[in-house]
Amino acid sequence: MLSNYVSVVNAPAASVSRVPRQPADDPLAVVRESLVRNYFTDGAYLASAIGQKDLAAHLDGRAQHNRERVAPWLESFRPLAGARVLEIGCGTGASTLVLAEHGAVVTAVDILEASIRAARDRCRADGYDADFLVANAAEVKRHFPRTSFDVIVFYAALEHMTHEERRAAMRDTWEMLDPGAFWVVIETPNRLWHYDNHTALLPFYHWLPDRVAFEYSRFSEREYFREIYLDHTPEKELHFLRRGRGVSFHEFELFMAPRQQLEVVSCLHAFVRAREPEERQRWIASGDAAFAGQLQRACPDLHEAFVQPALDLAIRKTATS
């Protein structure tokens, strides 16, 4: 499932507007059945407490998060109605559905065919259409050589790529955008942050070289993680990298443009804290605001979006970037 297997599930048609169809009588029941059949195929994992929590998140939790926070944030700088969106890392379709609900014309890409099947079933169950493609993100430019998008979104995707895949995916998608279009990254852990709450649940984990992090993973409290990487093989190393490694502003400068030329127009973390005073108070009380301030003092010209726990930011393509 981690190969570069490519398959077109629906032929991309990013210029075709979407008209909602009749939803299923019980959309969540349809989605649950599809998730169990396509995605949660490990019965032991699904029966565990962590598996049930994961299923609940995929079933509806992630969609609600996107409705409450992500979609309003995207709409704050680019209305979604009619927007041609390329979503890379669509997973089981929670974000794809919400984008479609807001009127976006969505082409969704994921490396896992099982995820794409579940995502397609989710959208159809709720009465929406999207185009789906099973592909490695490093190959999207080849699949869309003459297609124009208003927004390209990497949704919890960059952290699951190898370095070379990330290079190709970031460089190529940036080149695909016309001036005025947006390049967006959501939920990618920041390599600069002091704690990894994405993969290993360990302090300073993203700071470690990959091989050291691989060996140190045995100290993680996370089940279905620490016991997998006790012995090193090339296959396990690739599996480990795809579980999630941090990304920082350095890749943006290497693969897109110098940071002074990148027009960062919005940061999801700042957007949420401005709307939710309790979240701002938590940010200050936890000490996270102080740590972010230290990072900015170390690199004063760095946009605040690059000193958050995760990279959740939007960049507008300009004629010079």
Coordinates of C-alpha atoms in Angstrom, one line a residue:
M1 CA 0.0 0.0 0.0
L2 CA 3.0 2.3 0.2
S3 CA 4.2 1.8 -3.4
N4 CA 3.9 4.4 -6.2
Y5 CA 0.9 2.6 -7.6
V6 CA -1.2 5.0 -9.6
S7 CA -4.8 4.6 -10.6
V8 CA -7.5 7.0 -11.8
V9 CA -10.7 6.3 -9.8
N10 CA -12.6 9.1 -11.5
A11 CA -11.2 11.0 -14.5
P12 CA -10.1 14.5 -13.2
A13 CA -12.5 17.2 -14.5
A14 CA -11.6 20.2 -12.4
S15 CA -13.6 22.6 -14.7
V16 CA -16.9 20.9 -14.2
S17 CA -19.2 22.4 -11.6
R18 CA -20.8 20.1 -9.0
V19 CA -24.5 19.7 -8.3
P20 CA -25.4 18.0 -5.1
R21 CA -27.2 14.7 -5.6
Q22 CA -29.6 12.8 -3.4
P23 CA -27.8 11.7 -0.2
A24 CA -28.1 8.3 1.3
D25 CA -30.8 7.7 4.0
D26 CA -28.1 7.2 6.6
P27 CA -24.8 8.7 5.3
L28 CA -22.9 7.8 8.5
A29 CA -23.9 4.2 8.3
V30 CA -22.7 4.0 4.7
V31 CA -19.4 5.7 5.6
R32 CA -18.8 3.4 8.6
E33 CA -19.4 0.3 6.5
S34 CA -17.0 1.6 3.8
L35 CA -14.3 2.5 6.4
V36 CA -14.4 -1.0 8.0
R37 CA -14.4 -2.7 4.6
N38 CA -11.7 -0.6 2.9
Y39 CA -9.6 1.1 5.6
F40 CA -9.8 -0.5 9.0
T41 CA -9.1 -4.0 7.7
D42 CA -7.0 -5.0 10.8
G43 CA -9.6 -6.6 13.1
A44 CA -7.3 -6.6 16.1
Y45 CA -6.6 -2.9 15.7
L46 CA -10.2 -2.0 15.1
A47 CA -11.3 -3.9 18.3
S48 CA -8.7 -2.0 20.4
A49 CA -9.5 1.2 22.3
I50 CA -7.2 3.2 20.1
G51 CA -8.7 1.6 17.0
Q52 CA -12.2 2.6 18.0
K53 CA -11.1 6.1 18.8
D54 CA -9.5 6.3 15.3
L55 CA -12.6 5.0 13.7
A56 CA -14.7 7.7 15.4
A57 CA -12.4 10.4 14.2
H58 CA -12.5 9.1 10.6
L59 CA -16.3 8.6 10.8
D60 CA -17.3 12.1 11.7
G61 CA -14.8 13.8 14.0
R62 CA -12.5 15.0 11.3
A63 CA -15.3 16.3 9.2
Q64 CA -16.6 18.3 12.1
H65 CA -13.2 19.8 12.7
N66 CA -13.0 20.8 9.1
R67 CA -16.4 22.4 9.2
E68 CA -15.7 24.3 12.4
R69 CA -12.2 25.5 11.8
V70 CA -10.5 24.6 8.5
A71 CA -13.3 25.6 6.0
P72 CA -13.9 29.0 7.8
W73 CA -10.2 29.7 7.7
L74 CA -9.9 28.9 4.0
E75 CA -12.9 31.1 3.3
S76 CA -11.2 34.0 5.1
F77 CA -8.7 34.4 2.3
R78 CA -10.3 32.6 -0.7
P79 CA -14.1 31.8 -1.1
L80 CA -14.5 28.1 -1.8
A81 CA -17.6 28.3 -3.9
G82 CA -16.5 27.5 -7.5
A83 CA -12.9 27.3 -6.5
R84 CA -10.9 24.6 -8.3
V85 CA -9.1 22.8 -5.5
L86 CA -6.4 20.1 -5.8
E87 CA -6.4 18.3 -2.4
I88 CA -3.3 16.2 -1.8
G89 CA -3.6 13.8 1.1
C90 CA -7.4 13.5 1.1
G91 CA -7.3 10.3 3.3
T92 CA -10.8 8.9 3.8
G93 CA -12.4 12.1 2.5
A94 CA -13.5 14.1 5.6
S95 CA -11.9 17.2 4.3
T96 CA -12.9 16.5 0.7
L97 CA -16.5 16.3 1.7
V98 CA -16.4 19.6 3.5
L99 CA -14.7 21.4 0.6
A100 CA -17.4 20.1 -1.7
E101 CA -20.1 21.2 0.8
H102 CA -18.8 24.7 0.5
G103 CA -19.1 24.6 -3.3
A104 CA -15.5 23.8 -4.2
V105 CA -14.7 21.7 -7.4
V106 CA -12.4 19.2 -5.8
T107 CA -9.8 16.8 -7.3
A108 CA -8.6 14.7 -4.4
V109 CA -5.3 12.7 -4.4
D110 CA -4.0 10.0 -2.0
I111 CA -1.4 7.4 -2.2
L112 CA -3.6 4.7 -0.7
E113 CA -6.3 3.2 -2.9
A114 CA -8.2 2.1 0.2
S115 CA -8.4 5.7 1.4
I116 CA -9.7 6.8 -2.0
R117 CA -12.4 4.2 -2.0
A118 CA -13.6 5.3 1.4
A119 CA -13.4 9.0 0.4
R120 CA -15.5 8.4 -2.8
D121 CA -18.1 6.5 -0.8
R122 CA -18.3 9.3 1.8
C123 CA -18.9 12.0 -0.7
R124 CA -21.5 10.0 -2.6
A125 CA -23.3 9.0 0.7
D126 CA -23.7 12.7 1.5
G127 CA -24.7 13.6 -2.0
Y128 CA -21.6 15.3 -3.4
D129 CA -19.1 14.5 -6.2
A130 CA -15.4 14.9 -6.4
D131 CA -12.7 13.5 -8.7
F132 CA -10.3 11.0 -7.2
L133 CA -6.8 9.9 -8.1
V134 CA -4.6 7.3 -6.5
A135 CA -1.1 8.6 -6.9
N136 CA 2.1 9.6 -5.1
A137 CA 2.1 13.4 -4.5
A138 CA 5.5 13.6 -6.3
E139 CA 3.7 12.7 -9.5
V140 CA 0.8 15.1 -9.6
K141 CA 2.4 17.5 -12.2
R142 CA 2.5 14.6 -14.7
H143 CA -1.1 13.9 -14.1
F144 CA -2.3 17.5 -14.4
P145 CA 0.1 19.1 -17.0
R146 CA -2.5 21.5 -18.4
T147 CA -5.0 21.8 -15.5
S148 CA -5.3 25.1 -13.6
F149 CA -6.2 25.2 -9.9
D150 CA -7.1 28.1 -7.7
V151 CA -6.0 26.3 -4.5
I152 CA -3.6 23.4 -4.0
V153 CA -3.8 21.9 -0.5
F154 CA -1.4 19.5 1.2
Y155 CA -3.6 18.1 3.9
A156 CA -1.5 16.1 6.5
A157 CA 0.6 14.9 3.7
L158 CA 4.1 16.5 3.6
E159 CA 5.2 14.7 6.8
H160 CA 4.5 11.3 5.3
M161 CA 6.8 11.7 2.3
T162 CA 10.5 10.9 1.8
H163 CA 12.8 13.8 1.3
E164 CA 12.9 13.4 -2.5
E165 CA 9.1 13.0 -2.7
R166 CA 8.7 16.1 -0.7
R167 CA 11.1 18.0 -3.0
A168 CA 9.2 17.0 -6.2
A169 CA 5.8 17.5 -4.7
M170 CA 6.5 21.0 -3.3
R171 CA 8.5 22.2 -6.3
D172 CA 6.1 20.9 -8.9
T173 CA 2.9 22.0 -7.3
W174 CA 4.3 25.5 -6.7
E175 CA 5.2 25.7 -10.4
M176 CA 1.7 24.6 -11.3
L177 CA 0.1 27.7 -9.8
D178 CA -0.7 30.9 -11.6
P179 CA -0.1 34.2 -9.9
G180 CA -3.0 34.9 -7.4
A181 CA -3.6 31.2 -6.7
F182 CA -2.9 29.7 -3.2
W183 CA -0.6 27.0 -2.0
V184 CA -1.8 25.7 1.4
V185 CA -0.4 23.2 3.9
I186 CA -2.6 21.8 6.8
E187 CA -1.6 19.7 9.8
T188 CA 2.0 19.1 9.0
P189 CA 4.1 18.9 12.2
N190 CA 6.7 21.6 12.5
R191 CA 10.2 20.2 12.8
L192 CA 11.2 23.2 15.0
W193 CA 8.6 22.4 17.7
H194 CA 9.8 20.9 21.0
Y195 CA 7.2 18.1 21.2
D196 CA 6.0 15.6 18.7
N197 CA 2.3 15.0 19.3
H198 CA 1.7 13.6 15.8
T199 CA 3.8 10.4 15.6
A200 CA 5.9 9.4 18.6
L201 CA 4.4 11.5 21.5
L202 CA 8.0 12.3 22.6
P203 CA 9.9 15.6 23.3
F204 CA 12.4 16.9 20.8
Y205 CA 11.6 13.9 18.5
H206 CA 11.5 15.9 15.3
W207 CA 14.9 17.4 16.1
L208 CA 16.5 14.0 15.8
P209 CA 18.1 12.6 12.7
D210 CA 15.9 10.0 11.1
R211 CA 18.0 7.0 12.1
V212 CA 18.3 8.2 15.7
A213 CA 14.5 8.8 15.8
F214 CA 13.9 5.3 14.4
E215 CA 15.9 3.7 17.2
Y216 CA 14.5 6.1 19.9
S217 CA 10.9 5.2 18.9
R218 CA 11.1 2.3 21.3
F219 CA 10.7 4.8 24.2
S220 CA 7.3 6.0 22.8
E221 CA 4.2 5.3 24.8
R222 CA 2.2 5.0 21.6
E223 CA 0.8 1.5 20.9
Y224 CA 1.1 0.1 17.3
F225 CA 4.2 2.3 17.0
R226 CA 7.0 1.5 19.4
E227 CA 7.0 -2.2 18.9
I228 CA 7.3 -1.9 15.1
Y229 CA 10.7 -0.4 14.8
L230 CA 12.8 -2.6 17.2
D231 CA 15.0 -3.8 14.3
H232 CA 16.1 -1.8 11.3
T233 CA 15.6 -2.8 7.7
P234 CA 15.3 -0.7 4.6
E235 CA 11.6 -1.6 4.4
K236 CA 10.9 -0.6 8.0
E237 CA 12.8 2.6 7.5
L238 CA 10.5 3.6 4.6
H239 CA 7.5 2.6 6.7
F240 CA 8.9 4.7 9.6
L241 CA 9.4 7.8 7.4
R242 CA 5.8 7.5 6.1
R243 CA 4.5 7.4 9.7
G244 CA 5.4 11.1 10.0
R245 CA 8.5 13.3 10.2
G246 CA 8.5 17.1 10.8
V247 CA 8.8 19.7 8.1
S248 CA 10.1 23.3 8.6
F249 CA 10.6 26.5 6.6
H250 CA 13.8 25.2 5.3
E251 CA 12.0 23.0 2.7
F252 CA 9.9 25.9 1.6
E253 CA 13.1 27.9 0.8
L254 CA 14.8 24.9 -0.8
F255 CA 12.0 23.8 -3.0
M256 CA 9.8 26.9 -3.6
A257 CA 11.4 30.3 -3.0
P258 CA 13.4 32.3 -0.4
R259 CA 11.1 33.1 2.5
Q260 CA 11.3 36.8 1.9
Q261 CA 9.6 36.1 -1.5
L262 CA 6.8 33.9 -0.1
E263 CA 3.6 35.9 0.6
V264 CA 2.2 34.0 3.6
V265 CA -1.4 35.4 3.7
S266 CA -2.8 33.5 6.7
C267 CA -2.0 31.1 9.5
L268 CA -4.7 28.8 10.9
H269 CA -3.4 28.9 14.4
A270 CA -3.6 32.7 14.5
F271 CA -7.0 32.6 12.9
V272 CA -8.4 30.2 15.6
R273 CA -6.9 32.1 18.5
A274 CA -8.4 35.4 17.2
R275 CA -11.8 33.7 17.1
E276 CA -11.6 31.7 20.2
P277 CA -10.3 33.6 23.3
E278 CA -10.1 30.4 25.4
E279 CA -7.7 28.9 22.8
R280 CA -5.6 32.1 23.0
Q281 CA -5.5 31.7 26.8
R282 CA -4.5 28.1 26.5
W283 CA -1.7 29.1 24.1
I284 CA -0.3 31.6 26.6
A285 CA -0.8 29.5 29.8
S286 CA 0.8 26.4 28.3
G287 CA 4.1 28.2 27.6
D288 CA 3.7 27.6 23.9
A289 CA 3.5 31.3 23.1
A290 CA 6.8 31.8 24.9
F291 CA 8.4 29.0 23.0
A292 CA 7.1 30.4 19.7
G293 CA 8.5 33.8 20.7
Q294 CA 11.9 32.3 21.3
L295 CA 11.9 30.8 17.8
Q296 CA 11.0 34.1 16.3
R297 CA 13.7 35.9 18.2
A298 CA 16.2 33.4 16.8
C299 CA 15.0 34.2 13.3
P300 CA 13.3 37.6 13.4
D301 CA 12.2 37.7 9.7
L302 CA 10.4 34.4 9.9
H303 CA 6.6 34.6 9.6
E304 CA 4.7 33.5 12.7
A305 CA 3.1 30.7 10.7
F306 CA 6.5 28.9 10.7
V307 CA 6.9 28.9 14.5
Q308 CA 3.6 27.1 15.4
P309 CA 3.3 23.5 16.6
A310 CA 2.2 22.5 13.1
L311 CA 2.4 24.1 9.7
D312 CA -1.1 25.4 8.8
L313 CA -0.5 28.2 6.4
A314 CA -1.5 29.7 3.1
I315 CA 0.8 31.2 0.6
R316 CA -0.3 33.3 -2.4
K317 CA 1.6 32.9 -5.6
T318 CA 2.9 36.2 -6.9
A319 CA 4.4 37.1 -10.3
T320 CA 7.9 37.2 -8.7
S321 CA 7.8 34.1 -6.4

